[in-house]
Tab-separated table of C-alpha atoms and ligand atoms in Angstrom:
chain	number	residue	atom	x	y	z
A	1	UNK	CA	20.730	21.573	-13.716
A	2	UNK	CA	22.839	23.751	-16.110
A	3	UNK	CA	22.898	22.121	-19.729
A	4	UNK	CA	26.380	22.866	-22.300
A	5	UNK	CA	26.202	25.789	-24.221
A	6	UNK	CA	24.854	24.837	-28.263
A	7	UNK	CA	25.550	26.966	-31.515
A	8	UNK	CA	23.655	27.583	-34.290
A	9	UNK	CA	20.505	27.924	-33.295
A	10	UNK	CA	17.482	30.304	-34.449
A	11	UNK	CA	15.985	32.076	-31.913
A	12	UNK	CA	12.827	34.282	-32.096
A	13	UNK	CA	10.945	36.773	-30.211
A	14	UNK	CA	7.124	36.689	-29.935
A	15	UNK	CA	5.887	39.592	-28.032
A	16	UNK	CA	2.343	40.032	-27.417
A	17	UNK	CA	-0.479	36.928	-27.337
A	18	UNK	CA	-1.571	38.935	-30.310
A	19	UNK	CA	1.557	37.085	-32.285
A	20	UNK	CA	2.094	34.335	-29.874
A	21	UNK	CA	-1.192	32.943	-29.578
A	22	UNK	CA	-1.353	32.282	-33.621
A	23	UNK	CA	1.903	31.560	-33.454
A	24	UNK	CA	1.814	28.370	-31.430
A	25	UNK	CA	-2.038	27.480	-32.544
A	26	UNK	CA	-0.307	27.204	-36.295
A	27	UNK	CA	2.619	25.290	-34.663
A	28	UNK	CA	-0.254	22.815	-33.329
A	29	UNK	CA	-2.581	22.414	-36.192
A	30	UNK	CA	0.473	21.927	-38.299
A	31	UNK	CA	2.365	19.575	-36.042
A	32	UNK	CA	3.195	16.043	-37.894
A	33	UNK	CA	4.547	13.556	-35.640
A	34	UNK	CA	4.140	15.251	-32.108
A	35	UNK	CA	2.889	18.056	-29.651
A	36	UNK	CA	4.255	18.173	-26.336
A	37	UNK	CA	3.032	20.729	-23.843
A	38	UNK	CA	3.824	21.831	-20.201
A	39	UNK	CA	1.783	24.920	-18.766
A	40	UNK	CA	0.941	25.777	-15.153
A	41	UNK	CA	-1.250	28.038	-14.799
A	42	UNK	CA	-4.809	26.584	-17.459
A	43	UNK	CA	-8.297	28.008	-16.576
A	44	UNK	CA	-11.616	27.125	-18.703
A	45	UNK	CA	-12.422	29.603	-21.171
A	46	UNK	CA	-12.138	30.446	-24.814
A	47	UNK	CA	-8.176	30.779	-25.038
A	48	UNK	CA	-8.075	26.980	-23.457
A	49	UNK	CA	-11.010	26.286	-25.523
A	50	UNK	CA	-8.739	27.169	-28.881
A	51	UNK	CA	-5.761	25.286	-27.221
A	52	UNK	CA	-7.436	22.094	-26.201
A	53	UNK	CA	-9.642	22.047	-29.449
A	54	UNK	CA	-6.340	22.065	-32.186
A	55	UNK	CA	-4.654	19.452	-29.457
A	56	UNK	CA	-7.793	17.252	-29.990
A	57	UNK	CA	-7.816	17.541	-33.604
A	58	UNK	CA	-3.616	16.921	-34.013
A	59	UNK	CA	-4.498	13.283	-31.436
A	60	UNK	CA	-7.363	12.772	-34.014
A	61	UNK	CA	-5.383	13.346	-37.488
A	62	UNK	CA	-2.476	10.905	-35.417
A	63	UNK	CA	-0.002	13.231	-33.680
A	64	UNK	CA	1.379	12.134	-30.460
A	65	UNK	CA	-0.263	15.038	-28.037
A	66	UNK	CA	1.326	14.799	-24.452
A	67	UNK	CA	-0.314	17.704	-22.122
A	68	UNK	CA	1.816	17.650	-18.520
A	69	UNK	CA	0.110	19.641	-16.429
A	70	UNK	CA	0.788	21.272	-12.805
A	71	UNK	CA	-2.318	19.628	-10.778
A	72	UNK	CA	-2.673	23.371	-8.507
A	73	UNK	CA	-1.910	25.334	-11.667
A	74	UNK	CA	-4.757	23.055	-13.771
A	75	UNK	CA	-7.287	23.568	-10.869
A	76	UNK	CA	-9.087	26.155	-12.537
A	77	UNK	CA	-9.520	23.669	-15.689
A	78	UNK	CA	-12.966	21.519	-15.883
A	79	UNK	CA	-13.406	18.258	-15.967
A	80	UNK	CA	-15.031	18.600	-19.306
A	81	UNK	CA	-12.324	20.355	-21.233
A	82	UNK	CA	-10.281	17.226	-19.567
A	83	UNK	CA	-12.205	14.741	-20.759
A	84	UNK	CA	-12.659	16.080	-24.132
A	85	UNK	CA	-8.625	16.111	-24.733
A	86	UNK	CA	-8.479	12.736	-23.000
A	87	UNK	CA	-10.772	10.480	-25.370
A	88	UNK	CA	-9.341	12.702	-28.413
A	89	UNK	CA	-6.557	10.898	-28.262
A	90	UNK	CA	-4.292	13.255	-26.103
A	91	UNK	CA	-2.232	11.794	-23.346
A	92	UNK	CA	-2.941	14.002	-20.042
A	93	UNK	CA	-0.823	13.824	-17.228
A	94	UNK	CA	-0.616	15.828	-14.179
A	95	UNK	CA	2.536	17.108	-12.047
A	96	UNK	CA	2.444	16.588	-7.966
A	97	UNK	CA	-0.937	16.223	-7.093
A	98	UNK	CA	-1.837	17.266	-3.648
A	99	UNK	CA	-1.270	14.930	-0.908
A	100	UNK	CA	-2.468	15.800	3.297
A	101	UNK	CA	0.398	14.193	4.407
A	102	UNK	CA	3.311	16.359	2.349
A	103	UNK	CA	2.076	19.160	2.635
A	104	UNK	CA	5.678	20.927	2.182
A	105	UNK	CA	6.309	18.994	-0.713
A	106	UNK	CA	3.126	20.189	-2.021
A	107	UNK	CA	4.679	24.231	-2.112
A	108	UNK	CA	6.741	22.438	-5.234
A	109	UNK	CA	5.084	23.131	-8.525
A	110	UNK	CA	5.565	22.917	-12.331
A	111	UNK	CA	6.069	26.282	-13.367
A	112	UNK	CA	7.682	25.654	-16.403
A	113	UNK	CA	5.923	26.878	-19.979
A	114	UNK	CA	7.029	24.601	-23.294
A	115	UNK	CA	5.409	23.914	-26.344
A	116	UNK	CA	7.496	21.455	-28.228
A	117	UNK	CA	6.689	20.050	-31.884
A	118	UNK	CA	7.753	17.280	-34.190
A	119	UNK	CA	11.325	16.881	-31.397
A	120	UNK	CA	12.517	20.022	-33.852
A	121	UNK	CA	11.116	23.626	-32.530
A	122	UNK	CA	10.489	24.391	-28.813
A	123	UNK	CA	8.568	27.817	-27.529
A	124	UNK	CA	8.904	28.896	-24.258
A	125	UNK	CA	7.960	32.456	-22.329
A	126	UNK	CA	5.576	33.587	-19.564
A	127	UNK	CA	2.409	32.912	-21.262
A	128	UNK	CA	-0.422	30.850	-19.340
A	129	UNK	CA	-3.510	29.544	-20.862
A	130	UNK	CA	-6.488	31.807	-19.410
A	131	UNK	CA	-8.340	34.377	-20.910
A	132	UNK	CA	-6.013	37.324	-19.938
A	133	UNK	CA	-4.680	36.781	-22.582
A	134	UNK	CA	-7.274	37.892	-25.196
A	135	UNK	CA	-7.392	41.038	-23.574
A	136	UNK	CA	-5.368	43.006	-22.210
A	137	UNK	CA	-1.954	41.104	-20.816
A	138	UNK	CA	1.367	41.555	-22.540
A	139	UNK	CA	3.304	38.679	-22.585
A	140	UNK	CA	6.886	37.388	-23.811
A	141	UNK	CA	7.360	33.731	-25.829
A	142	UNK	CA	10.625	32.856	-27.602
A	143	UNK	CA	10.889	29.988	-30.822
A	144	UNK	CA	13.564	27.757	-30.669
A	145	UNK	CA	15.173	25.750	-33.370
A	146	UNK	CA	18.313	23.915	-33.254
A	147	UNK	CA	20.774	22.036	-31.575
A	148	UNK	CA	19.589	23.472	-27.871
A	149	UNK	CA	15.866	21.873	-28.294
A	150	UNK	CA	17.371	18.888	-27.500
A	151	UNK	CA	17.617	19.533	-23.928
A	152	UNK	CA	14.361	20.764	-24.047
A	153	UNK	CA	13.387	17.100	-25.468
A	154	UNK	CA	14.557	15.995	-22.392
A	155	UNK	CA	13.664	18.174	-19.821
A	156	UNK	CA	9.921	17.280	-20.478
A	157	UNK	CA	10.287	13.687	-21.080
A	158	UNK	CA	11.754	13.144	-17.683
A	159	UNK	CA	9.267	15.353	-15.973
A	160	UNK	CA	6.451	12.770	-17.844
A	161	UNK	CA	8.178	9.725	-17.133
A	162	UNK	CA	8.913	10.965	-13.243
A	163	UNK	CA	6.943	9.114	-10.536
A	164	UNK	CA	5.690	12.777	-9.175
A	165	UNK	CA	3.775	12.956	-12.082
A	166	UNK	CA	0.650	11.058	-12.807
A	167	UNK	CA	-2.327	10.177	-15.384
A	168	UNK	CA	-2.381	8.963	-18.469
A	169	UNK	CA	0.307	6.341	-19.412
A	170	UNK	CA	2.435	6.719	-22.600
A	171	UNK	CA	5.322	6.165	-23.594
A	172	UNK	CA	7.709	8.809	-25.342
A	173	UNK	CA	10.198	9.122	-28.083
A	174	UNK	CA	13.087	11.228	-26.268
A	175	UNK	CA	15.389	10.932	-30.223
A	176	UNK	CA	15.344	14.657	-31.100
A	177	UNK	CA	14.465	15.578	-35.033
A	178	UNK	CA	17.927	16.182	-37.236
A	179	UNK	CA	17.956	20.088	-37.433
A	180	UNK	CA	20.944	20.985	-38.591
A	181	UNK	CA	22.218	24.094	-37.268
A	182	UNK	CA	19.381	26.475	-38.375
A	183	UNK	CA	20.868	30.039	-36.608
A	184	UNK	CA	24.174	31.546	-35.633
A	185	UNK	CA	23.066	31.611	-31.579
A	186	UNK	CA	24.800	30.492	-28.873
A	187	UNK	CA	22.100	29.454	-26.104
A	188	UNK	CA	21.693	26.737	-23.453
A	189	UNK	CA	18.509	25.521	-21.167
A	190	UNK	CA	18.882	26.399	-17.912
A	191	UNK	CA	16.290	25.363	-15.494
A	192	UNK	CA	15.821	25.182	-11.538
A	193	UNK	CA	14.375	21.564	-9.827
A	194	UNK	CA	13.333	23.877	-6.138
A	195	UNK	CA	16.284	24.376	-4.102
A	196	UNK	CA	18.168	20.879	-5.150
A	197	UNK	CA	19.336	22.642	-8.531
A	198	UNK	CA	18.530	26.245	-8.601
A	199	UNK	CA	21.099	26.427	-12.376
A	200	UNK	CA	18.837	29.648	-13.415
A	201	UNK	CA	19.765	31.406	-9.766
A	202	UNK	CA	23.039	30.380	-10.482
A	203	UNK	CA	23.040	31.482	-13.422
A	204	UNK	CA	21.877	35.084	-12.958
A	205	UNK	CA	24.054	36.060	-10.013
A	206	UNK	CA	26.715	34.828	-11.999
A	207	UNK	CA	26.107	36.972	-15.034
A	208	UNK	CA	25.079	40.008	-12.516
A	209	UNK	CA	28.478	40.193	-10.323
A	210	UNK	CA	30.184	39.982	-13.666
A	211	UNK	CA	28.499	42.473	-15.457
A	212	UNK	CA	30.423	45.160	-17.029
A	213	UNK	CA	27.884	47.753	-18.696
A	214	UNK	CA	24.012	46.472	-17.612
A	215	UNK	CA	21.924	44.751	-15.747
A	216	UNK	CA	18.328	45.198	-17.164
A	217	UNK	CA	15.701	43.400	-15.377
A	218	UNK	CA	11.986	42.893	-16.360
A	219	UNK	CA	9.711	41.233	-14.021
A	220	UNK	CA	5.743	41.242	-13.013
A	221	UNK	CA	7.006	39.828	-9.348
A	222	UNK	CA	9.759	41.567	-8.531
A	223	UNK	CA	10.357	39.526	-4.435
A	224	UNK	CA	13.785	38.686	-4.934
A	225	UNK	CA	16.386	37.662	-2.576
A	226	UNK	CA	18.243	39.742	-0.619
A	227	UNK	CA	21.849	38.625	-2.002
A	228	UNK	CA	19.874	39.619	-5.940
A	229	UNK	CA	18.866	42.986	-4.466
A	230	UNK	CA	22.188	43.378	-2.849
A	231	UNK	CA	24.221	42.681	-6.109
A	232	UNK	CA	21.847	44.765	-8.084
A	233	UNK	CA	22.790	47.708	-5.937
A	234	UNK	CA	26.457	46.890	-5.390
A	235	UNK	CA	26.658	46.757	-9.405
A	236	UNK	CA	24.583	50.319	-9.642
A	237	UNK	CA	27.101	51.856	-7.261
A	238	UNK	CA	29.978	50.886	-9.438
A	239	UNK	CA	28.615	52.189	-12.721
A	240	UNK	CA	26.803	49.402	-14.084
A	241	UNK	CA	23.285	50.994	-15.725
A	242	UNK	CA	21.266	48.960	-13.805
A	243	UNK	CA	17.214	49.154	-14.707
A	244	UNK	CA	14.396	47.266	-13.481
A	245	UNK	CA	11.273	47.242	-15.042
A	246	UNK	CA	8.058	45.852	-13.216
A	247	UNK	CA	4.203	46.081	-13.403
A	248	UNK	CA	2.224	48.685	-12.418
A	249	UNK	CA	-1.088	49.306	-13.266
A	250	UNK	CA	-3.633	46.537	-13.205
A	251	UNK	CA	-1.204	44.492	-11.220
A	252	UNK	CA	-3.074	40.902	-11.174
A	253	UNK	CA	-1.224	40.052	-7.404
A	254	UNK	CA	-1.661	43.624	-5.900
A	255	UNK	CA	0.089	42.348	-2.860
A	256	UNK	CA	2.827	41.467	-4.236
A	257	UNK	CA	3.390	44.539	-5.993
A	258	UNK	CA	3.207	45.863	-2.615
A	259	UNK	CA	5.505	43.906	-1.404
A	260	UNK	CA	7.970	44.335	-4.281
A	261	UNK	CA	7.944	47.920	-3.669
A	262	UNK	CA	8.901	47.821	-0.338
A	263	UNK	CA	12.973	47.257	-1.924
A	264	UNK	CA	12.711	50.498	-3.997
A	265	UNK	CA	14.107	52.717	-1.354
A	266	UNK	CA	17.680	51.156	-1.029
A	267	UNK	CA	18.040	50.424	-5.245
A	268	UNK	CA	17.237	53.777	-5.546
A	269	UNK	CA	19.619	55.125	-3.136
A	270	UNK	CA	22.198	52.623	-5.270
A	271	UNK	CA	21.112	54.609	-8.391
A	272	UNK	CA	18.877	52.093	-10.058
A	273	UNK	CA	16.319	53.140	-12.740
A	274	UNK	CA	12.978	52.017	-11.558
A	275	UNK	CA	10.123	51.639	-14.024
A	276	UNK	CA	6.604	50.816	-13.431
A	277	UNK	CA	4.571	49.909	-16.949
A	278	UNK	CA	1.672	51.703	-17.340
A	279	UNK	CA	-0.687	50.695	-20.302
A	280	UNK	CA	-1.612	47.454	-18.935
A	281	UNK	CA	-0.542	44.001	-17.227
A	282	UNK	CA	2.848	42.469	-18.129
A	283	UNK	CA	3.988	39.349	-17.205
A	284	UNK	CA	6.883	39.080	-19.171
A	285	UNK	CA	9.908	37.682	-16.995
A	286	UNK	CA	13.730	38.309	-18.690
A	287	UNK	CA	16.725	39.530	-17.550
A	288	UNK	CA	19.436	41.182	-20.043
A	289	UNK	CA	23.507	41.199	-18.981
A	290	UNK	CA	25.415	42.708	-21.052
A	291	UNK	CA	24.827	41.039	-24.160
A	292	UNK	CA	23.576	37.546	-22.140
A	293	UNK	CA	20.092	37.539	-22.105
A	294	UNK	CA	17.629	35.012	-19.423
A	295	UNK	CA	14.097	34.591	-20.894
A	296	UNK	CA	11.417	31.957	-19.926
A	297	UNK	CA	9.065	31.028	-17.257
A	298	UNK	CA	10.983	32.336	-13.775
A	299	UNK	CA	9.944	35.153	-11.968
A	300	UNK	CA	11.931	37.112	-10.145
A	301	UNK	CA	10.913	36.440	-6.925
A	302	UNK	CA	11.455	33.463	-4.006
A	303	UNK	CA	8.822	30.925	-5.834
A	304	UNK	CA	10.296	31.133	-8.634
A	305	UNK	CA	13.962	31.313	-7.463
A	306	UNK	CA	13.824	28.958	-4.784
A	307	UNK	CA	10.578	26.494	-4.823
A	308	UNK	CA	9.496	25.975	-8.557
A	309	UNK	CA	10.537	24.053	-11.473
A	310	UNK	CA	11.057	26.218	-13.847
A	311	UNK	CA	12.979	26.765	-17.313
A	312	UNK	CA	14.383	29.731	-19.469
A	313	UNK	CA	16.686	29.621	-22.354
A	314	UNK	CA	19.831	32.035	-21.569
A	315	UNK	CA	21.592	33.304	-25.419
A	316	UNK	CA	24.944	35.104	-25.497
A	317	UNK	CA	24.558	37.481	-28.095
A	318	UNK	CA	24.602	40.703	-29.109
A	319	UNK	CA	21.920	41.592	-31.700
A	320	UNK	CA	19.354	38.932	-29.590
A	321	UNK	CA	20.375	41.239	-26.376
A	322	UNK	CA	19.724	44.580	-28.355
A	323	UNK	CA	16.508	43.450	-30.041
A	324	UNK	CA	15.066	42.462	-26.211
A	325	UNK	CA	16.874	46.162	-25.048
A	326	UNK	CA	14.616	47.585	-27.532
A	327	UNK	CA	11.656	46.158	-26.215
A	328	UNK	CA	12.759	47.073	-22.557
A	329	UNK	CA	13.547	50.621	-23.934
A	330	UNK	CA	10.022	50.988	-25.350
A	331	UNK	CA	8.382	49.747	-22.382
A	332	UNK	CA	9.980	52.107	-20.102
A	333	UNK	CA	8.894	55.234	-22.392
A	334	UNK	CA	5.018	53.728	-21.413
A	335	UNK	CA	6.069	53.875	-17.593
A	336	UNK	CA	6.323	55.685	-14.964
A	337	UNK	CA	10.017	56.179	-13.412
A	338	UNK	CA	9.835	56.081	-9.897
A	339	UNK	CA	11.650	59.153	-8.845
A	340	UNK	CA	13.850	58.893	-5.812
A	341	UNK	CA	13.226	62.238	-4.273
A	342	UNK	CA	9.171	61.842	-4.976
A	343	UNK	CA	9.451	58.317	-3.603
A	344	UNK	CA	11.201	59.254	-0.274
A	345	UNK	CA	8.465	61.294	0.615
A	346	UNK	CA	5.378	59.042	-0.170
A	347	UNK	CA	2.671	58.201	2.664
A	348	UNK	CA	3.702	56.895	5.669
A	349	UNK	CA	0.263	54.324	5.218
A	350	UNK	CA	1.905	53.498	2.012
A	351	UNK	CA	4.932	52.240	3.653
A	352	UNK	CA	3.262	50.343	6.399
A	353	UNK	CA	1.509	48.416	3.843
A	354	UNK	CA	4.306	47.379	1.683
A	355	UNK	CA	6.268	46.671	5.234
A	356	UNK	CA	2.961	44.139	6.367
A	357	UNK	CA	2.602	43.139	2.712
A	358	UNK	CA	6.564	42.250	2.572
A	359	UNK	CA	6.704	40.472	6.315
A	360	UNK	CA	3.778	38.396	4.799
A	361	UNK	CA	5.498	37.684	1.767
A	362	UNK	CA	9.074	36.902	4.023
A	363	UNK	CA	6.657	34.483	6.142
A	364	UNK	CA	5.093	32.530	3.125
A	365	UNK	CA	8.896	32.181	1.763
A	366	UNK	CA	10.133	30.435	4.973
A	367	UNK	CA	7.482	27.881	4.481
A	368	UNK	CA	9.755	25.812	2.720
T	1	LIG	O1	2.988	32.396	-11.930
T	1	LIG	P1	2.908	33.043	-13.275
T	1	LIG	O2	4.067	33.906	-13.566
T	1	LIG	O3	2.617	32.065	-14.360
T	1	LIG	O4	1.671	33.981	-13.187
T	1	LIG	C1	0.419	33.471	-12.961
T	1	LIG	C2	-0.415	34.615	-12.511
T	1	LIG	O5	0.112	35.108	-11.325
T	1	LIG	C3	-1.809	34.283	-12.278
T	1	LIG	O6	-2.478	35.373	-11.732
């Protein structure tokens, strides 16, 4: 569903868990009336630990902690750490829990990442809570204040309140905080529900057959569709400076890398600038048009595009779409450009693997 457009809102960049992690931990221990959070992808271990501990102590000192979890994403997550966060206080529910008989229905997950306190600042990005993130990943969150974390309000209260979702009953205030109009951005929530309401797919081809100067695309999972890959080379052909930047080393889905790669030959032909990021995992997911920017939980690829619920905040402005182009910028100076001329002539074991790896990816898509 595509929410209105909102002004005046503050919008901030986190990059790196080594400012987002203290960032939202501080947002949680200093939380007053309530902490709402939405996360796939939780594992045990000491990041969760940290998370779960300063939710426990806001349910003890009184705050209203809601924790909606996706029930595959959460497997990883013990019954301990659950039951800890349960008798703090905390209200724990769980998103689609696996059922024999729908087994389709269980491809559909939560993929969405939101941390929302006091009904007055919402975070959202690509961040997950396992350890990965005290070493090495590189990761993207974004703080929002303003008019637009309304709609994040209620994007998470229907998700708790939805019959698909399950555990701990409590009720929930949906009346966001006053907040004035705290910045001078234009943004709007745009989020997919599967293939009923894919507003973020929408959204993005929109934005990418309109574009006028660039298309710069940064993605861990790059397994898009073939109408994205198609506009992305249609736009390269006609001028646009169209980039893509992806992981490389240390991929944590090798396969899918694989996969991903198996598309380079005909964006390259279009003249796209391929970049592979060297120093270490990234699993940042955004997407700068022109001066319209996409950043939150989607990947680029069919899951994400087609299957998952997922959210990302889109802004319309310049100086928020230059800041991220300076991030994109630096990152591609730590990659390595895939040439087309060196890339034409790589192994022909190299290519049967990305062609098995992306028939096995095409397979898993037509699942649902
Ligand atoms: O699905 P994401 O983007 O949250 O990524 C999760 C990782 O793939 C876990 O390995």
């Amino acid at each position: 569903m595509e929410t209105d457009w909102k002004q005046g809102n503050r919008i901030v960049l986190l990059p790196d868990s080594r400012c987002f992690v203290p960032a939202l931990l501080d947002a949680i221990d200093s939380a007053r009336e309530s902490i709402w959070l939405e996360q796939y992808l939780v594992e045990s271990g000491r990041l969760t630990r940290r998370f779960f501990a300063a939710l426990a102590r806001a349910a003890q000192r009184g705050v209203e902690v809601h924790v909606l979890l996706d029930s595959f994403g959460a497997a990883g997550l013990g019954q301990r750490e659950r039951v800890r966060l349960s008798t703090s206080g905390a209200a724990l529910r769980h998103y689609n829990p696996f059922m024999m008989r729908r087994l389709r229905r269980n491809l559909v997950r939560t993929h969405r990442k939101l941390v929302l306190i006091d009904r007055r600042v919402a975070y959202t990005g690509g961040y997950c809570l396992t350890d990965d993130y005290l070493g090495d990943w590189f990761d993207l969150m974004v703080k929002m204040e303003g008019p637009v974390v309304a709609d994040w309000i209620t994007l998470f209260a229907d998700l708790w309140e939805s019959p698909r979702t399950h555990g701990d009953k409590a009720p929930i205030a949906r009346q966001p905080a006053a907040t004035g109009q705290p910045g001078n951005l234009a943004a709007r929530l745009a989020h997919n529900e599967g293939q009923h309401s894919p507003s973020i797919r929408h959204s993005l081809h929109r934005q990418v057959v309109a574009a006028t100067r660039r298309i710069w695309l940064y993605t861990p999972y790059f397994l898009p569709s073939h109408q994205l890959r198609r506009s992305l080379a249609e736009a390269s052909a006609c001028g646009i400076d169209v980039r893509l930047l992806v992981a490389g080393k240390g991929h944590d889905h090798p396969s899918v890398r694989t996969a991903g790669r198996r598309h380079y030959d005909r964006l390259l032909d279009a003249g796209v600038a391929i970049y592979e990021y060297q120093p270490r995992f990234t699993h940042a997911k955004f997407c700068i048009v022109d001066d319209w920017v996409t950043v939150g939980s989607c990947n680029f690829d069919h899951w994400s595009l087609h299957w998952n619920l997922e959210a990302n905040v889109e802004v319309e402005n310049a100086a928020f779409a230059d800041e991220l182009a300076g991030l994109f910028e630096n990152h591609s100076q730590e990659s390595r450009p895939i040439l087309a001329e060196t890339w034409k002539h790589r192994p022909g074991s190299q290519r049967l693997r990305e062609r098995i790896a992306a028939l096995i990816g095409a397979w898993l898509a037509g699942l649902r």
